Amino acid sequence: MRAHPLIAGSPDWWNAPGAATVFSKVKEDRANLTAWLGYPVRLRQHQTPRWRGFFVEPVMLWPIELPETPGDPYRLLDDLPQFNFAFLKSLAMGDPNSILDEALRLAEELGLNLPGEDRPELDELIGRLVSIRADWDWREEIHPEACPESPALAEITEPGIYNRAVILLGKRSPYTLGLESELKMLGDKVERTLEGTALGRWLTGAVGGGGAFDGQPLIEVLPMNQEQRLAVMTSLSANHTVITGPRGRENPKW
């Protein structure tokens, strides 16, 4: 692929060599498989008694939406990338806590958790990544608008991160699949069916402050601390309450 699809001037990127095979497999098993765009790409060396070669591990991933009608264009579901946990795992030596910490740290440092209008464009995001993770094994200058086609990844013999974009196959998480179906079901509901519900108030921004707590004594099945008691009282009076924090240290918001 000559350029990242989010960069102008990369039409028909879904016709890259080998992409049709990936898409065909996804179409045969949409319930369990999905297609991803990966960029940039790290080659990680691996050796066993019977095989020696490289694993291809994209640094970041974008989910690809396949068209329902033949001939329609493919598209990326989101401009916002996801970090590939397989890639982070190889850097963190398999420590789950280190992987999660690194993903959260990267999201914050790159501005991925900012509001949509404040998020960096792809070229700026990549520049930040290269700058803040200069210790990673970068082997090529990273320019998403110009990905070299030669030498091919299969011909490269040195491990490291390369300025390449690839389309690959992945397993669909059963949790993600359930979430997608639930979101689609909610999206199909008309507004009037949600009137008077907490979800309807939240979607329309009309959560308001609700009424005042009626002052009746709380029946405590188990003794509650001050934060837990406040959380219950708020839930009984506010139209919409979010409770965060570890058990025993709840922090209600409304």
JSON list of C-alpha atoms in Angstrom, two decimals, residues 31-110:
[
{"chain": "A", "resi": 31, "resn": "ALA", "atom": "CA", "xyz": [-19.51, -13.22, 13.02]},
{"chain": "A", "resi": 32, "resn": "ASN", "atom": "CA", "xyz": [-15.98, -14.20, 14.01]},
{"chain": "A", "resi": 33, "resn": "LEU", "atom": "CA", "xyz": [-13.57, -12.34, 11.71]},
{"chain": "A", "resi": 34, "resn": "THR", "atom": "CA", "xyz": [-12.81, -8.72, 10.94]},
{"chain": "A", "resi": 35, "resn": "ALA", "atom": "CA", "xyz": [-10.34, -6.79, 8.77]},
{"chain": "A", "resi": 36, "resn": "TRP", "atom": "CA", "xyz": [-7.82, -4.27, 10.06]},
{"chain": "A", "resi": 37, "resn": "LEU", "atom": "CA", "xyz": [-5.51, -1.71, 8.61]},
{"chain": "A", "resi": 38, "resn": "GLY", "atom": "CA", "xyz": [-2.17, -1.73, 10.40]},
{"chain": "A", "resi": 39, "resn": "TYR", "atom": "CA", "xyz": [0.43, 1.05, 10.37]},
{"chain": "A", "resi": 40, "resn": "PRO", "atom": "CA", "xyz": [3.38, 1.33, 10.81]},
{"chain": "A", "resi": 41, "resn": "VAL", "atom": "CA", "xyz": [4.59, -2.29, 10.86]},
{"chain": "A", "resi": 42, "resn": "ARG", "atom": "CA", "xyz": [7.12, -3.98, 13.11]},
{"chain": "A", "resi": 43, "resn": "LEU", "atom": "CA", "xyz": [8.95, -7.15, 12.08]},
{"chain": "A", "resi": 44, "resn": "ARG", "atom": "CA", "xyz": [9.71, -9.21, 15.18]},
{"chain": "A", "resi": 45, "resn": "GLN", "atom": "CA", "xyz": [12.21, -11.99, 14.80]},
{"chain": "A", "resi": 46, "resn": "HIS", "atom": "CA", "xyz": [11.19, -15.43, 15.99]},
{"chain": "A", "resi": 47, "resn": "GLN", "atom": "CA", "xyz": [12.98, -18.75, 15.94]},
{"chain": "A", "resi": 48, "resn": "THR", "atom": "CA", "xyz": [12.04, -22.33, 16.79]},
{"chain": "A", "resi": 49, "resn": "PRO", "atom": "CA", "xyz": [13.85, -25.60, 16.10]},
{"chain": "A", "resi": 50, "resn": "ARG", "atom": "CA", "xyz": [11.80, -25.94, 12.89]},
{"chain": "A", "resi": 51, "resn": "TRP", "atom": "CA", "xyz": [11.25, -22.35, 11.76]},
{"chain": "A", "resi": 52, "resn": "ARG", "atom": "CA", "xyz": [12.98, -19.04, 11.70]},
{"chain": "A", "resi": 53, "resn": "GLY", "atom": "CA", "xyz": [11.44, -15.81, 10.45]},
{"chain": "A", "resi": 54, "resn": "PHE", "atom": "CA", "xyz": [9.49, -12.68, 11.37]},
{"chain": "A", "resi": 55, "resn": "PHE", "atom": "CA", "xyz": [6.11, -11.97, 12.89]},
{"chain": "A", "resi": 56, "resn": "VAL", "atom": "CA", "xyz": [4.37, -8.94, 11.35]},
{"chain": "A", "resi": 57, "resn": "GLU", "atom": "CA", "xyz": [3.04, -6.73, 14.16]},
{"chain": "A", "resi": 58, "resn": "PRO", "atom": "CA", "xyz": [1.39, -3.41, 13.26]},
{"chain": "A", "resi": 59, "resn": "VAL", "atom": "CA", "xyz": [1.94, -0.68, 15.83]},
{"chain": "A", "resi": 60, "resn": "MET", "atom": "CA", "xyz": [-1.55, 0.83, 15.41]},
{"chain": "A", "resi": 61, "resn": "LEU", "atom": "CA", "xyz": [-4.79, -0.57, 14.05]},
{"chain": "A", "resi": 62, "resn": "TRP", "atom": "CA", "xyz": [-7.88, 0.83, 12.32]},
{"chain": "A", "resi": 63, "resn": "PRO", "atom": "CA", "xyz": [-10.97, -1.41, 11.87]},
{"chain": "A", "resi": 64, "resn": "ILE", "atom": "CA", "xyz": [-12.17, -1.69, 8.26]},
{"chain": "A", "resi": 65, "resn": "GLU", "atom": "CA", "xyz": [-15.86, -1.68, 7.38]},
{"chain": "A", "resi": 66, "resn": "LEU", "atom": "CA", "xyz": [-16.74, -3.86, 4.40]},
{"chain": "A", "resi": 67, "resn": "PRO", "atom": "CA", "xyz": [-19.44, -2.47, 2.07]},
{"chain": "A", "resi": 68, "resn": "GLU", "atom": "CA", "xyz": [-22.86, -4.11, 2.05]},
{"chain": "A", "resi": 69, "resn": "THR", "atom": "CA", "xyz": [-23.28, -3.46, -1.69]},
{"chain": "A", "resi": 70, "resn": "PRO", "atom": "CA", "xyz": [-20.69, -4.81, -4.16]},
{"chain": "A", "resi": 71, "resn": "GLY", "atom": "CA", "xyz": [-18.78, -1.99, -5.82]},
{"chain": "A", "resi": 72, "resn": "ASP", "atom": "CA", "xyz": [-19.15, 0.45, -2.93]},
{"chain": "A", "resi": 73, "resn": "PRO", "atom": "CA", "xyz": [-15.91, 1.70, -1.32]},
{"chain": "A", "resi": 74, "resn": "TYR", "atom": "CA", "xyz": [-14.41, 0.24, 1.82]},
{"chain": "A", "resi": 75, "resn": "ARG", "atom": "CA", "xyz": [-13.84, 2.63, 4.68]},
{"chain": "A", "resi": 76, "resn": "LEU", "atom": "CA", "xyz": [-12.13, 2.89, 8.05]},
{"chain": "A", "resi": 77, "resn": "LEU", "atom": "CA", "xyz": [-14.63, 2.87, 10.90]},
{"chain": "A", "resi": 78, "resn": "ASP", "atom": "CA", "xyz": [-12.74, 5.52, 12.85]},
{"chain": "A", "resi": 79, "resn": "ASP", "atom": "CA", "xyz": [-9.99, 8.07, 12.26]},
{"chain": "A", "resi": 80, "resn": "LEU", "atom": "CA", "xyz": [-8.77, 7.26, 15.76]},
{"chain": "A", "resi": 81, "resn": "PRO", "atom": "CA", "xyz": [-6.30, 4.34, 15.91]},
{"chain": "A", "resi": 82, "resn": "GLN", "atom": "CA", "xyz": [-6.10, 1.56, 18.44]},
{"chain": "A", "resi": 83, "resn": "PHE", "atom": "CA", "xyz": [-2.75, 0.41, 19.74]},
{"chain": "A", "resi": 84, "resn": "ASN", "atom": "CA", "xyz": [-1.97, -3.20, 18.92]},
{"chain": "A", "resi": 85, "resn": "PHE", "atom": "CA", "xyz": [-1.68, -5.02, 22.24]},
{"chain": "A", "resi": 86, "resn": "ALA", "atom": "CA", "xyz": [0.34, -7.82, 20.62]},
{"chain": "A", "resi": 87, "resn": "PHE", "atom": "CA", "xyz": [2.95, -5.22, 19.67]},
{"chain": "A", "resi": 88, "resn": "LEU", "atom": "CA", "xyz": [2.94, -3.63, 23.15]},
{"chain": "A", "resi": 89, "resn": "LYS", "atom": "CA", "xyz": [3.16, -7.09, 24.73]},
{"chain": "A", "resi": 90, "resn": "SER", "atom": "CA", "xyz": [6.38, -7.84, 22.85]},
{"chain": "A", "resi": 91, "resn": "LEU", "atom": "CA", "xyz": [7.88, -4.61, 24.25]},
{"chain": "A", "resi": 92, "resn": "ALA", "atom": "CA", "xyz": [6.63, -5.18, 27.79]},
{"chain": "A", "resi": 93, "resn": "MET", "atom": "CA", "xyz": [7.89, -8.78, 27.97]},
{"chain": "A", "resi": 94, "resn": "GLY", "atom": "CA", "xyz": [4.36, -10.06, 28.55]},
{"chain": "A", "resi": 95, "resn": "ASP", "atom": "CA", "xyz": [3.60, -8.16, 31.77]},
{"chain": "A", "resi": 96, "resn": "PRO", "atom": "CA", "xyz": [-0.17, -7.40, 31.53]},
{"chain": "A", "resi": 97, "resn": "ASN", "atom": "CA", "xyz": [0.07, -4.40, 33.86]},
{"chain": "A", "resi": 98, "resn": "SER", "atom": "CA", "xyz": [2.90, -2.89, 31.82]},
{"chain": "A", "resi": 99, "resn": "ILE", "atom": "CA", "xyz": [0.92, -3.34, 28.61]},
{"chain": "A", "resi": 100, "resn": "LEU", "atom": "CA", "xyz": [-2.13, -1.53, 29.94]},
{"chain": "A", "resi": 101, "resn": "ASP", "atom": "CA", "xyz": [-0.04, 1.22, 31.53]},
{"chain": "A", "resi": 102, "resn": "GLU", "atom": "CA", "xyz": [1.83, 1.79, 28.26]},
{"chain": "A", "resi": 103, "resn": "ALA", "atom": "CA", "xyz": [-1.41, 1.94, 26.23]},
{"chain": "A", "resi": 104, "resn": "LEU", "atom": "CA", "xyz": [-2.93, 4.49, 28.62]},
{"chain": "A", "resi": 105, "resn": "ARG", "atom": "CA", "xyz": [0.29, 6.52, 28.72]},
{"chain": "A", "resi": 106, "resn": "LEU", "atom": "CA", "xyz": [0.52, 6.60, 24.92]},
{"chain": "A", "resi": 107, "resn": "ALA", "atom": "CA", "xyz": [-3.12, 7.65, 24.55]},
{"chain": "A", "resi": 108, "resn": "GLU", "atom": "CA", "xyz": [-2.55, 10.56, 26.91]},
{"chain": "A", "resi": 109, "resn": "GLU", "atom": "CA", "xyz": [0.79, 11.64, 25.44]},
{"chain": "A", "resi": 110, "resn": "LEU", "atom": "CA", "xyz": [-0.53, 11.51, 21.88]}
]
